[in-house]
Short mmCIF file of C-alpha atoms in Angstrom, two decimals:
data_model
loop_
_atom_site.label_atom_id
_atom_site.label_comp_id
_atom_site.label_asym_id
_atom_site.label_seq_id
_atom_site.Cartn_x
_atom_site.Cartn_y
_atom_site.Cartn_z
CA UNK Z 1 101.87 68.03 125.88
CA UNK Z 2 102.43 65.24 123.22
CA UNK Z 3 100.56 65.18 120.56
CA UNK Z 4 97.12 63.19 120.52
CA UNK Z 5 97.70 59.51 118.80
CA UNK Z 6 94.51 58.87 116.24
CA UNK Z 7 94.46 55.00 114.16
CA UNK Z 8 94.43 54.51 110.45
CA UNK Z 9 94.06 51.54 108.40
CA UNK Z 10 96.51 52.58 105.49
CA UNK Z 11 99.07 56.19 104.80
CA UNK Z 12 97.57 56.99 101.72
CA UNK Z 13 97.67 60.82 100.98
CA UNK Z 14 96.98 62.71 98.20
CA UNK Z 15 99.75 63.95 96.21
CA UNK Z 16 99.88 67.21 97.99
CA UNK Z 17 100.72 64.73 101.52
CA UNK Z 18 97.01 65.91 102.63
CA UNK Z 19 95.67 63.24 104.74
CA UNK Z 20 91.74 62.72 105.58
CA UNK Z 21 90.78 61.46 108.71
CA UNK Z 22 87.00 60.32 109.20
CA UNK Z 23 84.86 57.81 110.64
CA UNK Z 24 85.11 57.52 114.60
CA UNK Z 25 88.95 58.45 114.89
CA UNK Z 26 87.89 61.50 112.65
CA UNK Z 27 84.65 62.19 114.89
CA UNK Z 28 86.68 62.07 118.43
CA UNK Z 29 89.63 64.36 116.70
CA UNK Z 30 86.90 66.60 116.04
CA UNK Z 31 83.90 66.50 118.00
CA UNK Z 32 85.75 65.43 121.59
CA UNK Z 33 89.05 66.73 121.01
CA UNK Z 34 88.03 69.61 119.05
CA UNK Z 35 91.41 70.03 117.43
CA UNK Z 36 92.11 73.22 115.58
CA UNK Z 37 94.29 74.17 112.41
CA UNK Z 38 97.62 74.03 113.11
CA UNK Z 39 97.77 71.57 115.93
CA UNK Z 40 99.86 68.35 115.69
CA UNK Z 41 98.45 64.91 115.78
CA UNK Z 42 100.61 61.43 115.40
CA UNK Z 43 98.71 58.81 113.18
CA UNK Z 44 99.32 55.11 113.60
CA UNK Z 45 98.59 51.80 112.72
CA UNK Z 46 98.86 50.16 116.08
CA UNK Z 47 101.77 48.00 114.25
CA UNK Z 48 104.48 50.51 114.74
CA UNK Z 49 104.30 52.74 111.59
CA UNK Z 50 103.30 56.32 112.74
CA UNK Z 51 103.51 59.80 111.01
CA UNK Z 52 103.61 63.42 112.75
CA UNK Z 53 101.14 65.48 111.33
CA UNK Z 54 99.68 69.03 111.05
CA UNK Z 55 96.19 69.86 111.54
CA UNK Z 56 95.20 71.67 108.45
CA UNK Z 57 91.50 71.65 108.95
CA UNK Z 58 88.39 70.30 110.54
CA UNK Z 59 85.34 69.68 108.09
CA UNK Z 60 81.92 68.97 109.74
CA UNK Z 61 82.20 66.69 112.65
CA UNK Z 62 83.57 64.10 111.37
CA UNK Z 63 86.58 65.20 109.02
CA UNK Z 64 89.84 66.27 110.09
CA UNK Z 65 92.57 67.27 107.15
CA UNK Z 66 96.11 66.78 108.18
CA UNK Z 67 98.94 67.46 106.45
CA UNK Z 68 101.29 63.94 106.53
CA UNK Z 69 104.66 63.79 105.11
CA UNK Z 70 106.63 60.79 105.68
CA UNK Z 71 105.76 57.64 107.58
CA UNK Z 72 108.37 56.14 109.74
CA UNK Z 73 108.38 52.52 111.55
CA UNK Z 74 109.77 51.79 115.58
CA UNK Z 75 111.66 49.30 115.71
CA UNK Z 76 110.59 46.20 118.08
CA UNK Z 77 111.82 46.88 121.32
CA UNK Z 78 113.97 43.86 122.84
CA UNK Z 79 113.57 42.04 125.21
CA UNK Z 80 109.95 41.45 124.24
CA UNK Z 81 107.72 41.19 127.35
CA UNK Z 82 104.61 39.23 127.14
CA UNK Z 83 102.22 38.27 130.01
CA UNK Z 84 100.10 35.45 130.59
CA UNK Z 85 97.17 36.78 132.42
CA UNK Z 86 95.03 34.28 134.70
CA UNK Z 87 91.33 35.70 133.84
CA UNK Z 88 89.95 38.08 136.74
CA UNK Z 89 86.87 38.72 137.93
CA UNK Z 90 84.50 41.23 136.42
CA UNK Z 91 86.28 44.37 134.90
CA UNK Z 92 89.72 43.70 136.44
CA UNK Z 93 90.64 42.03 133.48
CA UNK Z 94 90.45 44.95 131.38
CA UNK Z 95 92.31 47.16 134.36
CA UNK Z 96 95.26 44.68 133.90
CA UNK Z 97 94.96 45.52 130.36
CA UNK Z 98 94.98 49.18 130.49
CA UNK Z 99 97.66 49.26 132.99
CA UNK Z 100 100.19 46.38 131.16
CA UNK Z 101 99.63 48.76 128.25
CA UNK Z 102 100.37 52.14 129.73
CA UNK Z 103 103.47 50.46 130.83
CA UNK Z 104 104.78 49.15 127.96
CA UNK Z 105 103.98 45.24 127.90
CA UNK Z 106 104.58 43.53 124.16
CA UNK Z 107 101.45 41.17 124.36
CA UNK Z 108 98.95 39.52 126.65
CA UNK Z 109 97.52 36.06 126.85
CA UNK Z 110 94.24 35.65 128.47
CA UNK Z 111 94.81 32.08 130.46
CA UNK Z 112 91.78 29.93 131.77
CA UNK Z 113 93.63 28.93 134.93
CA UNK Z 114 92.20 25.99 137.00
CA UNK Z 115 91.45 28.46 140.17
CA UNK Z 116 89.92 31.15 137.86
CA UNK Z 117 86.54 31.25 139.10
CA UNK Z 118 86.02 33.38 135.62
CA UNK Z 119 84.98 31.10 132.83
CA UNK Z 120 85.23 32.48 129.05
CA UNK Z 121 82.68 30.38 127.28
CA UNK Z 122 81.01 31.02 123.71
CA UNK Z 123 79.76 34.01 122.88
CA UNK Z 124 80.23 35.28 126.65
CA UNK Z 125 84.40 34.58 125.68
CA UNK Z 126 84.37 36.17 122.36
CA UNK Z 127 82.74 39.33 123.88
CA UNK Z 128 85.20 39.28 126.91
CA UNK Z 129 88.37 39.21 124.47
CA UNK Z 130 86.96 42.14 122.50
CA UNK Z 131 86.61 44.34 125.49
CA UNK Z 132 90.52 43.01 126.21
CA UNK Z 133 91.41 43.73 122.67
CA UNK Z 134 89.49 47.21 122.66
CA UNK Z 135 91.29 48.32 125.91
CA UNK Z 136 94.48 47.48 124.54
CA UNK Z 137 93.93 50.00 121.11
CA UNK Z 138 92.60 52.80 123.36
CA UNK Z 139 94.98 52.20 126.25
CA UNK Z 140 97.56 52.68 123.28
CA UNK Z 141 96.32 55.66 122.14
CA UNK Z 142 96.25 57.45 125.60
CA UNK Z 143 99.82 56.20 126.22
CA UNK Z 144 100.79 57.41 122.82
CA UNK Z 145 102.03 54.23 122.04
CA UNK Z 146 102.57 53.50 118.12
CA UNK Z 147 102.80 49.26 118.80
CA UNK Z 148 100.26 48.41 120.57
CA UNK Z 149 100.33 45.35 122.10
CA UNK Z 150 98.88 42.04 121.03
CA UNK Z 151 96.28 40.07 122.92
CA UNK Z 152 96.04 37.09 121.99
CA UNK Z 153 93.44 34.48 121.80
CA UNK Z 154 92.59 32.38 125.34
CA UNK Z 155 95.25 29.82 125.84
CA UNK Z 156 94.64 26.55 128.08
CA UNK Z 157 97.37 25.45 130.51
CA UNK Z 158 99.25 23.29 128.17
CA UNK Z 159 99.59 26.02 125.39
CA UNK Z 160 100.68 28.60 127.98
CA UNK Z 161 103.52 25.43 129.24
CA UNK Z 162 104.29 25.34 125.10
CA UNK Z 163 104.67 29.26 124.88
CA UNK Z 164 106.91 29.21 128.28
CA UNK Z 165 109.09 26.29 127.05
CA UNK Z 166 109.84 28.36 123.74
CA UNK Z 167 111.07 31.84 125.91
CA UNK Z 168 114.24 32.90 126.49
CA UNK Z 169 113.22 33.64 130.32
CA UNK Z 170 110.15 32.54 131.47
CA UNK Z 171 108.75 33.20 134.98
CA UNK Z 172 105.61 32.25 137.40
CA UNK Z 173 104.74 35.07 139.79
CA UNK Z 174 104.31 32.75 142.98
CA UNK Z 175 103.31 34.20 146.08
CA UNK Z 176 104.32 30.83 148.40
CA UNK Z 177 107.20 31.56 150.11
CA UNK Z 178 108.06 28.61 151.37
CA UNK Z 179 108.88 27.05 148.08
CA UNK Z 180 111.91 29.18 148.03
CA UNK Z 181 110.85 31.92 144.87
CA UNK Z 182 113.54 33.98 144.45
CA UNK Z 183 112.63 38.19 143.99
CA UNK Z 184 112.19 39.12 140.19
CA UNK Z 185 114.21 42.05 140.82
CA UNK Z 186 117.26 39.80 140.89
CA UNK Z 187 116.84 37.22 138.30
CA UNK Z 188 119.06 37.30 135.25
CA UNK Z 189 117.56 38.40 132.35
CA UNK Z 190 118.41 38.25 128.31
CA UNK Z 191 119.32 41.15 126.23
CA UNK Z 192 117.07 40.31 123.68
CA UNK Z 193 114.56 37.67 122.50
CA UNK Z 194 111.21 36.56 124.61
CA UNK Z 195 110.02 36.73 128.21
CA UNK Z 196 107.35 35.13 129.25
CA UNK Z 197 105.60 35.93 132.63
CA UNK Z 198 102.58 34.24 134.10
CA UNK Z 199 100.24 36.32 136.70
CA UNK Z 200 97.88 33.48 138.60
CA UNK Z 201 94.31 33.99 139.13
CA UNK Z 202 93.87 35.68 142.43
CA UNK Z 203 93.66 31.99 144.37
CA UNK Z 204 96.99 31.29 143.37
CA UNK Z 205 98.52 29.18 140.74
CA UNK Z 206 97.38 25.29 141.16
CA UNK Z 207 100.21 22.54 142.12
CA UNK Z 208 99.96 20.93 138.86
CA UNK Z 209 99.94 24.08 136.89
CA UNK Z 210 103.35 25.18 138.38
CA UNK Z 211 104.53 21.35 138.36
CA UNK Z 212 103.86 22.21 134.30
CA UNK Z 213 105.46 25.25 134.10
CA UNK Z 214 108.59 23.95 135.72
CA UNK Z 215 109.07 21.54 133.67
CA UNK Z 216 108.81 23.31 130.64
CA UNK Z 217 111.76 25.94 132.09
CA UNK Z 218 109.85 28.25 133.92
CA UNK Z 219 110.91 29.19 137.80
CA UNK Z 220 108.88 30.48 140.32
CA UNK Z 221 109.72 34.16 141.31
CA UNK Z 222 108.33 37.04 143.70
CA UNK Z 223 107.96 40.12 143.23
CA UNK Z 224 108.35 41.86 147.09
CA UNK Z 225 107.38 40.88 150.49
CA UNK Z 226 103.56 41.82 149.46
CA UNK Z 227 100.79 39.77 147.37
CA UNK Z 228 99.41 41.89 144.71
CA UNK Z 229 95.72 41.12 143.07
CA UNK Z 230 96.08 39.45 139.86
CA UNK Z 231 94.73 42.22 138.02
CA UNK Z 232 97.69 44.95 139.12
CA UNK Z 233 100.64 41.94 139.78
CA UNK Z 234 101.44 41.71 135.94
CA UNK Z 235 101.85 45.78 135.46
CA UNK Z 236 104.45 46.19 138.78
CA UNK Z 237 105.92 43.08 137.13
CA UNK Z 238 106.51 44.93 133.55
CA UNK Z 239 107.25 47.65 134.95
CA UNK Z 240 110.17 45.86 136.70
CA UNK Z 241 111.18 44.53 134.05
CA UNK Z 242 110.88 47.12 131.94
CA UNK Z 243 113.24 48.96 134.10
CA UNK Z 244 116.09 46.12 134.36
CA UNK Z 245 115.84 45.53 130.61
CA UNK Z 246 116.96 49.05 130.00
CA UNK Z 247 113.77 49.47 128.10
CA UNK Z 248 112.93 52.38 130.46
CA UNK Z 249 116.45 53.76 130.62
#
């Protein structure tokens, strides 16, 4: 089994590479998880530095003493895959999150789409992208993930046209057939640089939203001969892509 991911703030060991982990990362490694001496752990920013470590002891319940030797950085992976996410209802959004995460996905934006019938207002908003954010760190960890991905703050329609016009592919997932989408799975992607993929609320994306997208060089695509719900259509999209990147291979 791989080795249990735990986040840090900063590397700093003492000069014998002994490394203290405490607060709530140090309280699940030892009152949940229970580790013992001798048992590996990976430590991570969330940013992509990470270090293997050695369980050297667990102090209290809060305290776990690792033995860290070098820190080492992944690399960005290319293409990088970000998804603008039309806001769900209830907890769905944070299932898109978890999932998109698991996968592999670079970085979310939560989009306030004309047909979302979810509204992120004041305090209600900032709470809402928390629990997104949140998801995404602990969705990390149980992937094992050392980058986790960004979420960004909500974006209106006419940021998410600016962030499409800027991509090196950028796609709508469109579930209207008869506007000629072609599949996903055929589309010709770039090597490298940004994709951009927007996943409508789950009454579809509005005329004058796509009309937008369009015209900042986005194309409509499908993904199969099925509609998905907003909240799983953006993870079987990754994962796709993921998989015709070579990011999977």
């Amino acid at each position: 089994m791989t080795a249990p991911v735990f986040v840090v703030e900063h590397f700093d060991a003492d000069g014998g590479g002994r490394y203290v982990l405490d607060g709530p990362e140090g309280r699940h490694a030892v009152s949940v998880k229970r580790l013992k001496a001798g048992e590996d752990v990976i430590l991570t920013d969330g940013a992509g530095r990470w270090a293997d470590c050695v369980v050297l002891a667990a102090e209290g319940k809060d305290r776990l003493i690792v033995q860290l030797d070098s820190v080492a950085e992944e690399p960005r992976a290319q293409p990088r895959i970000t998804v603008v996410q039309a806001l769900p209802k209830g907890d769905r959004g944070e299932l898109a999150v978890e999932t998109m995460t698991e996968v592999g996905v670079d970085a979310v934006v939560p989009w306030q789409a004309a047909r979302c019938i979810t509204q992120w207002k004041g305090d209600r908003g900032l709470k809402a992208l928390a629990k997104w954010r949140a998801t995404a760190r602990e969705a990390g960890k149980q992937s094992r993930r050392v980058r986790f991905p960004d979420i960004a703050d909500a974006a209106t329609t006419k940021q998410v046209a600016a962030l499409l016009a800027k991509a090196d592919f950028a796609a709508v997932l469109h579930s209207d057939f008869d506007r000629g989408s072609e599949p996903l799975a055929t589309a010709e992607l770039p090597d490298e640089g940004e994709i951009v993929l927007v996943v409508g609320p789950e009454g579809g994306v509005a005329k004058d939203e796509l009309a937008l997208f369009e015209e900042a060089g986005a194309r409509a695509y499908v993904l199969g001969p099925t509609v998905l719900r907003t909240s799983t259509a953006g993870t079987a999209a990754t994962a796709l892509l993921l998989g015709r990147t070579g990011r999977w291979s």
